[in-house]
XYZ file of C-alpha atoms in Angstrom:
538
model
C 52.566 89.023 122.563
C 52.953 91.283 125.757
C 55.821 88.958 127.084
C 57.244 89.500 123.077
C 57.132 93.199 123.400
C 58.396 94.081 126.429
C 61.209 91.721 125.536
C 61.842 94.219 122.319
C 61.052 97.652 124.569
C 63.668 95.935 126.697
C 66.322 95.037 124.569
C 65.868 91.805 125.766
C 68.193 89.909 123.376
C 70.843 92.457 122.793
C 74.033 92.406 123.950
C 74.398 94.976 127.108
C 77.965 95.946 125.514
C 77.772 95.249 122.343
C 73.964 96.440 121.274
C 73.883 93.235 118.181
C 70.875 91.420 118.958
C 71.031 87.330 119.282
C 71.255 86.701 115.334
C 68.384 83.746 114.056
C 70.678 80.822 113.821
C 68.109 79.326 111.486
C 65.960 76.327 110.923
C 68.488 73.035 110.091
C 67.372 71.919 106.587
C 68.504 67.985 105.458
C 68.274 68.124 101.719
C 68.352 64.777 100.011
C 70.215 64.236 96.869
C 67.196 63.666 94.429
C 66.535 67.610 95.572
C 69.995 69.171 95.592
C 70.933 67.499 92.331
C 74.808 67.011 93.193
C 77.283 64.655 91.429
C 78.824 62.672 94.129
C 81.871 61.809 91.340
C 82.578 65.127 91.353
C 83.732 65.531 95.208
C 87.486 64.608 95.859
C 88.595 61.239 96.916
C 90.883 62.990 99.671
C 88.192 65.261 100.970
C 86.003 62.183 101.022
C 89.224 60.204 102.813
C 88.983 63.072 105.196
C 85.226 62.813 106.002
C 85.337 59.182 106.215
C 88.103 58.932 109.012
C 86.551 62.121 111.185
C 83.373 60.413 110.832
C 84.869 56.953 111.830
C 86.536 58.189 114.846
C 83.057 59.278 116.244
C 83.030 62.967 115.135
C 80.498 64.695 112.528
C 82.262 65.784 109.484
C 81.203 67.468 105.827
C 82.222 69.134 102.782
C 81.516 72.857 103.731
C 81.655 76.634 101.923
C 82.371 77.409 98.424
C 82.833 73.518 97.186
C 79.204 72.925 98.224
C 77.814 75.990 96.259
C 79.902 74.617 93.090
C 79.086 71.118 93.557
C 75.453 72.919 93.373
C 76.129 74.678 90.513
C 77.277 71.412 89.033
C 81.700 72.771 88.969
C 84.049 70.650 90.048
C 85.634 72.290 92.806
C 89.158 73.738 92.769
C 89.652 73.214 96.775
C 87.523 71.282 99.283
C 87.252 72.876 103.250
C 85.167 69.999 105.588
C 84.048 70.990 108.951
C 84.073 68.773 112.060
C 83.682 69.356 115.752
C 86.644 68.127 116.366
C 89.236 70.461 117.698
C 92.028 70.866 116.111
C 93.829 68.872 118.128
C 92.202 65.641 117.754
C 91.772 66.821 114.347
C 95.677 66.046 113.660
C 95.936 62.776 115.763
C 94.129 61.225 113.176
C 96.362 62.152 110.338
C 99.600 60.832 109.208
C 100.621 64.285 107.834
C 98.178 67.025 109.345
C 99.515 70.925 110.988
C 97.825 73.249 113.098
C 98.344 76.472 111.697
C 96.569 80.125 112.119
C 96.394 82.090 115.644
C 93.047 84.282 114.643
C 91.834 80.912 113.400
C 92.996 78.012 113.978
C 91.779 75.299 111.518
C 93.967 72.358 110.535
C 96.326 71.184 106.645
C 96.310 68.085 106.265
C 98.520 66.838 103.293
C 98.366 64.610 100.479
C 101.085 63.642 97.858
C 104.201 65.680 97.750
C 105.921 68.264 95.679
C 103.910 70.280 93.325
C 101.501 67.824 93.221
C 100.768 67.841 96.833
C 96.849 68.777 97.745
C 95.913 70.166 100.813
C 92.264 70.016 102.894
C 91.646 72.830 105.216
C 89.779 70.953 108.374
C 88.017 73.568 110.893
C 86.056 73.215 113.565
C 82.015 74.398 114.251
C 82.830 77.649 116.627
C 80.582 79.536 118.268
C 78.328 82.418 117.661
C 79.788 85.172 120.589
C 78.638 88.611 120.280
C 80.967 91.536 121.449
C 79.364 91.332 125.080
C 80.895 87.765 125.454
C 83.972 88.469 124.026
C 87.316 90.004 125.658
C 88.419 93.869 124.157
C 91.551 94.829 123.673
C 93.339 98.274 122.430
C 94.416 98.884 119.139
C 93.643 96.625 116.438
C 95.079 93.838 114.024
C 98.560 95.375 113.782
C 98.798 96.666 117.502
C 97.390 93.999 119.758
C 99.562 90.872 118.820
C 100.850 91.136 122.549
C 97.438 91.610 123.854
C 96.101 88.373 122.106
C 98.264 86.504 123.292
C 96.209 83.529 125.624
C 92.931 84.806 124.148
C 89.764 82.718 122.497
C 87.645 85.857 121.551
C 88.967 89.080 121.060
C 87.489 91.801 119.416
C 89.178 95.491 119.226
C 86.657 98.826 120.123
C 85.312 99.271 116.816
C 83.787 95.333 117.258
C 85.867 93.802 114.426
C 86.760 90.208 115.543
C 90.756 90.430 116.037
C 90.751 86.346 117.321
C 87.923 83.503 117.087
C 88.658 80.170 118.213
C 85.603 79.500 120.640
C 84.313 75.882 119.641
C 80.272 75.428 119.157
C 77.472 73.579 117.585
C 76.745 73.578 114.099
C 74.082 76.130 113.885
C 76.020 78.402 115.507
C 79.172 78.226 113.225
C 76.667 78.456 110.126
C 75.312 81.712 111.036
C 79.437 83.135 111.870
C 80.037 82.327 108.186
C 79.095 85.559 105.730
C 76.861 84.225 102.406
C 74.251 82.014 102.933
C 75.408 80.177 99.593
C 78.649 79.395 101.619
C 77.068 78.242 104.942
C 75.826 74.774 103.392
C 76.986 71.949 104.397
C 77.358 68.524 102.381
C 77.370 65.117 103.735
C 78.722 62.693 100.706
C 78.290 59.596 102.561
C 74.698 60.337 103.066
C 74.476 62.337 100.122
C 72.673 65.458 102.538
C 73.204 69.336 102.207
C 72.397 70.395 105.527
C 71.043 74.411 105.044
C 70.118 76.793 107.889
C 69.881 79.795 106.215
C 68.219 79.579 102.743
C 71.311 78.986 100.707
C 69.826 76.206 98.299
C 67.152 79.193 97.954
C 69.583 81.648 97.041
C 71.612 79.138 94.534
C 68.512 78.723 92.145
C 67.916 82.548 92.471
C 71.727 83.283 91.882
C 71.992 85.511 94.519
C 74.637 86.550 96.947
C 73.046 87.570 100.440
C 74.860 88.065 103.479
C 73.684 86.344 106.720
C 72.571 88.768 109.289
C 72.747 92.584 109.334
C 75.710 93.592 106.626
C 77.242 96.322 107.872
C 78.128 94.817 111.116
C 79.613 91.411 109.457
C 81.578 94.255 107.153
C 82.621 95.494 110.896
C 83.453 92.507 112.183
C 85.586 91.520 109.182
C 86.476 94.148 106.504
C 87.766 91.482 104.586
C 84.394 90.472 103.788
C 84.245 94.078 101.702
C 86.533 92.115 99.323
C 85.429 88.404 99.896
C 81.910 90.171 98.419
C 83.965 91.043 95.233
C 85.469 88.654 94.742
C 82.767 85.816 94.768
C 80.442 88.553 92.632
C 83.212 88.146 90.326
C 83.757 84.690 90.016
C 79.850 84.148 89.553
C 79.398 86.793 87.588
C 79.366 84.446 84.057
C 76.916 82.172 86.339
C 74.403 85.274 86.294
C 74.566 85.814 89.983
C 74.339 89.224 91.260
C 74.484 90.801 94.913
C 71.989 91.346 97.196
C 71.145 94.600 97.238
C 70.973 95.278 100.829
C 74.470 93.409 100.987
C 76.136 95.909 98.547
C 74.589 98.954 100.379
C 76.785 99.173 103.130
C 79.918 98.445 100.918
C 81.735 101.676 99.984
C 80.627 103.436 103.883
C 82.228 100.153 105.073
C 85.798 100.310 102.971
C 87.092 102.531 105.383
C 87.478 99.956 107.710
C 89.871 98.063 105.612
C 92.452 100.769 107.144
C 93.051 98.866 110.163
C 93.423 95.205 108.134
C 97.112 94.874 108.056
C 98.817 95.207 104.415
C 100.252 91.895 104.166
C 96.492 90.537 104.691
C 95.440 93.157 102.010
C 97.822 91.736 99.415
C 97.165 88.569 99.999
C 93.401 89.056 99.116
C 94.473 91.497 96.433
C 96.543 88.441 95.023
C 93.267 86.001 95.626
C 90.651 88.393 93.689
C 93.328 88.655 90.263
C 94.624 84.879 90.697
C 91.150 82.711 90.780
C 90.530 82.945 86.758
C 88.554 86.009 86.817
C 90.715 89.000 87.161
C 88.785 90.858 84.365
C 85.158 90.035 86.018
C 87.095 91.069 89.127
C 87.766 94.846 87.580
C 84.455 95.238 86.033
C 82.776 94.923 89.563
C 85.371 97.111 91.216
C 83.563 99.386 89.066
C 80.128 98.363 89.526
C 80.186 98.389 93.041
C 81.845 101.896 93.242
C 85.340 99.894 94.891
C 87.787 100.906 92.210
C 89.649 102.811 94.418
C 90.906 102.894 98.337
C 90.991 99.069 98.658
C 94.370 98.707 97.887
C 97.013 101.390 96.156
C 98.439 98.149 93.844
C 94.698 97.110 93.559
C 93.944 100.947 92.680
C 96.854 100.133 90.024
C 95.462 97.394 87.819
C 91.995 99.053 88.087
C 93.441 102.118 86.710
C 95.719 100.540 84.458
C 92.909 97.632 83.356
C 92.091 99.265 79.932
C 95.774 99.853 78.312
C 96.438 97.061 76.004
C 99.385 95.434 77.684
C 98.192 94.799 81.167
C 94.419 94.424 79.344
C 96.507 91.371 77.790
C 97.950 90.651 80.847
C 94.559 90.420 82.277
C 92.945 87.827 79.586
C 96.635 85.476 80.290
C 96.424 85.388 83.415
C 92.298 84.168 83.291
C 92.995 81.836 80.229
C 95.908 80.001 82.503
C 93.499 79.458 85.219
C 90.948 78.413 83.544
C 93.161 75.851 81.680
C 94.496 74.400 84.661
C 98.250 76.121 84.167
C 99.912 77.395 87.236
C 99.809 81.386 87.555
C 102.134 83.712 89.822
C 101.753 87.006 91.105
C 105.315 88.042 89.988
C 103.758 87.964 86.259
C 100.717 89.838 86.486
C 102.220 92.510 88.806
C 105.038 92.796 86.476
C 102.952 93.432 83.804
C 101.091 96.468 85.887
C 104.333 97.867 86.945
C 106.322 97.515 83.661
C 105.486 100.844 82.477
C 106.605 102.545 84.792
C 110.168 100.722 84.720
C 109.980 101.002 81.545
C 109.854 104.338 81.516
C 112.168 104.943 84.456
C 114.880 103.011 83.055
C 115.142 105.083 79.916
C 115.424 108.279 81.428
C 118.126 107.104 83.813
C 119.806 105.648 80.593
C 120.604 109.825 79.942
C 122.799 110.092 83.012
C 123.445 105.915 83.427
C 125.042 103.122 81.419
C 121.827 100.973 80.641
C 122.286 98.139 83.189
C 122.493 100.347 86.183
C 120.108 101.914 84.839
C 117.375 99.503 85.013
C 118.504 98.212 88.201
C 118.042 101.928 89.803
C 114.493 101.818 87.906
C 113.541 98.443 89.135
C 114.425 99.461 92.761
C 112.440 102.996 92.662
C 109.396 101.352 91.465
C 109.581 98.422 93.986
C 110.105 101.545 96.949
C 106.816 103.148 95.078
C 104.549 100.715 94.494
C 105.106 97.817 96.843
C 107.162 99.010 99.631
C 108.016 96.526 101.897
C 104.788 94.108 102.249
C 106.344 91.193 100.073
C 109.118 91.264 102.280
C 111.758 91.461 98.577
C 111.604 87.827 98.624
C 110.657 85.387 96.200
C 107.714 87.898 94.672
C 110.306 90.620 94.156
C 113.150 88.613 92.610
C 110.817 86.801 89.979
C 110.165 90.673 89.165
C 113.045 91.186 88.865
C 114.063 88.603 86.459
C 111.194 89.193 84.329
C 111.949 93.107 83.803
C 116.048 92.121 83.498
C 115.196 89.400 80.865
C 113.688 91.633 78.527
C 116.741 93.543 76.563
C 118.291 90.263 76.537
C 116.141 88.966 74.038
C 117.023 91.476 71.392
C 120.566 89.903 71.336
C 120.408 87.085 69.473
C 124.301 86.482 68.727
C 127.275 84.972 70.235
C 126.455 82.292 73.742
C 123.737 84.715 74.489
C 120.766 83.164 73.308
C 121.937 79.511 74.606
C 122.597 80.361 78.174
C 118.905 82.731 78.333
C 117.260 79.543 77.164
C 117.994 77.679 80.446
C 117.453 80.227 83.253
C 115.022 78.957 84.995
C 112.555 81.886 85.187
C 113.047 81.908 81.382
C 109.684 81.199 80.319
C 107.726 83.504 82.265
C 110.183 85.867 80.652
C 109.302 84.924 77.542
C 105.814 84.729 78.277
C 106.197 88.339 78.926
C 108.149 89.133 76.169
C 104.864 87.472 73.668
C 102.495 89.946 75.218
C 104.684 92.254 74.666
C 104.821 91.630 71.416
C 101.219 90.726 70.759
C 100.438 94.954 71.961
C 102.719 95.859 69.139
C 106.046 96.783 71.784
C 108.315 94.531 70.633
C 108.780 93.119 66.766
C 106.754 90.116 66.189
C 109.168 88.133 64.457
C 111.160 88.606 67.703
C 109.240 86.910 69.416
C 108.653 84.449 67.079
C 112.294 83.408 66.752
C 112.378 83.139 70.651
C 109.254 80.664 70.161
C 111.032 78.417 67.533
C 114.694 78.703 69.522
C 113.602 77.881 72.572
C 111.549 74.506 71.440
C 114.092 73.320 68.922
C 117.367 71.037 69.358
C 120.889 72.164 68.862
C 121.576 72.003 65.238
C 118.904 73.792 64.540
C 119.564 76.400 67.468
C 123.056 77.082 65.704
C 120.978 77.456 62.266
C 118.887 80.235 63.830
C 121.909 82.171 65.606
C 123.626 82.337 62.009
C 120.010 83.697 60.372
C 119.653 86.217 62.958
C 123.656 87.190 62.444
C 123.014 87.249 58.789
C 119.830 89.473 59.246
C 122.165 91.838 61.502
C 124.335 91.807 58.855
C 122.006 92.747 56.322
C 120.622 95.311 57.868
C 123.969 97.097 58.320
C 125.036 96.956 54.495
C 121.417 98.442 54.269
C 121.674 101.309 56.143
C 122.777 104.685 54.271
C 126.105 106.017 54.961
C 126.149 109.221 55.834
C 128.975 111.651 54.122
C 132.118 112.687 55.725
C 132.337 116.392 56.344
C 135.401 118.185 55.026
C 138.094 118.718 57.179
C 138.837 122.545 57.727
C 142.599 123.349 56.456
C 142.991 124.438 60.435
C 141.919 121.002 61.826
C 144.234 119.453 59.040
C 147.242 121.677 59.850
C 146.605 120.506 63.635
C 146.602 116.816 62.516
C 143.043 116.333 63.516
C 141.967 113.066 62.366
C 138.564 112.653 60.163
C 135.309 111.463 61.556
C 134.540 107.741 60.685
C 131.543 106.987 58.956
C 128.452 106.182 61.132
C 124.459 105.723 61.270
C 122.519 108.629 62.716
C 122.379 108.587 66.052
C 125.806 106.350 66.925
C 127.479 109.368 67.874
C 129.858 108.761 65.018
C 127.203 111.617 62.514
C 125.449 114.825 62.549
C 126.755 118.061 61.266
C 128.072 119.571 64.506
C 130.191 116.643 65.558
C 131.390 115.844 61.971
C 133.000 119.819 62.140
C 134.890 119.185 65.276
C 137.737 116.612 65.956
C 136.827 113.988 67.659
C 137.874 113.638 71.183
C 139.623 110.802 72.037
C 137.551 108.326 74.348
C 138.156 105.572 76.818
C 135.973 102.446 75.689
C 133.509 101.861 78.546
C 133.055 98.287 79.424
C 129.862 97.119 79.331
C 128.114 95.649 82.274
C 127.002 92.166 82.637
C 123.191 91.613 81.767
C 122.694 94.104 79.170
C 123.142 93.520 75.600
C 124.314 97.514 74.998
C 121.441 98.500 75.939
C 118.914 96.859 73.134
C 119.584 95.493 69.539
C 121.556 92.858 68.562
C 124.914 94.054 68.143
C 125.765 94.392 71.751
C 127.973 92.991 73.737
C 127.269 89.340 74.906
C 126.620 89.193 78.686
C 124.862 87.114 81.468
C 122.153 88.266 83.248
C 122.216 88.139 87.434
C 121.633 84.366 88.775
C 118.338 82.926 88.363
C 116.361 82.575 92.071
C 114.227 79.878 90.324
C 110.517 79.332 90.877
C 107.260 77.716 88.905
C 107.436 79.062 85.122
C 104.348 81.285 85.088
C 102.542 83.296 82.852
């Protein structure tokens, strides 16, 4: 007792430089199948193969992390991770298609299958616990210290944030490095036991999300844990899980730490929040936890616009598709969030520009203001652009335009976007129904549908009110001025002021490719810019 008191008084066990106390590594508890109740049939056969191969080679191997949590809840995990005491090089040597990735945290991707049907099992090596005093300290942060990090295995910045962590250690130290207790359990599918060091099974039964160790310290080590906490809270909210009060308390104060995280990493984490099937719940959690603003500018905009009809419909549609096992792409949801900016900017620019250049300028402006260079203006930007450029082309249902449009690789994404616009009343529901039928019809039926659309257009033109010709003043007639043609209000051929003046001879402006007169079915047929391809998404 006296020794313990003296140790506390002298601060023994605390790191000399970092001030962090040696963590509680917990006690290894092996929980049998009759207690944890995991159904082994829910385990992916490829994860089983990875575990078996590693164990046959003499290594330890377990299914780990969120997969174990989901298995305990009776859910079939979407992704399986494996943890082992084999080094990345040893893992890579055991599998035909295995690749070491990452510098900050080196892991191995074991790949099964090819093309869209491929599956990746992520394999990580048990990592040692090292406090700040045992780490190399480098100047700057993750964005500015790339050269200093070269060759280092464990490094932190001046604030104690871990910049590189590739020191291998025993399983109990690997467990304490993990974030939440329910993500720090290890499942051996061959022995059917769960190894638990920090009461993860108990917290799972209590439906509590609890950080291992001191939450403020853990957020400082890796600020992205703030976002992970929101993601897990949103994902498990439907199952009744809530964040532990001590885990939630430092979230808002720790949010400023995200300023040192590279924008590309924050962008990726934002996409995980919105594309794991719990986008609506994520928005609710961000508001509940006081994090509605400040994590990432584009995420702030999502939260701000989440209750507008179109963005709300897009969030719900994304969650529905994930729930049904259908593919989703970030381009679709982000295009929905930013559509009002594109639409309004396009309308303003058309006052001084032809429709198609006006649309392209509006899109470029939105990219500059809202996204910047974080996406690299690569596939994500190209897919968003195609979705937006396709929207006015849906108004054109005559000539060859419908036949060419439906063959575009990104047609389905563009159509789903237009269908959502119809659902909230932005475009005519009949237009969406027409394209739905056209996209699935055979050639003969498509010809009939185009003729039907053409006849409807003619009927509207016949039914439109005619504008009475204004009398030509005698002096204008004497000078040979021609009378103005009949026209519909707003088309440039009507209006009292215009009708009393001799019309000026105007050069016909050739309509740019990609827009059928800006809107309406009577514009000239035009071809959209070439599609960049990509998965259909909605």
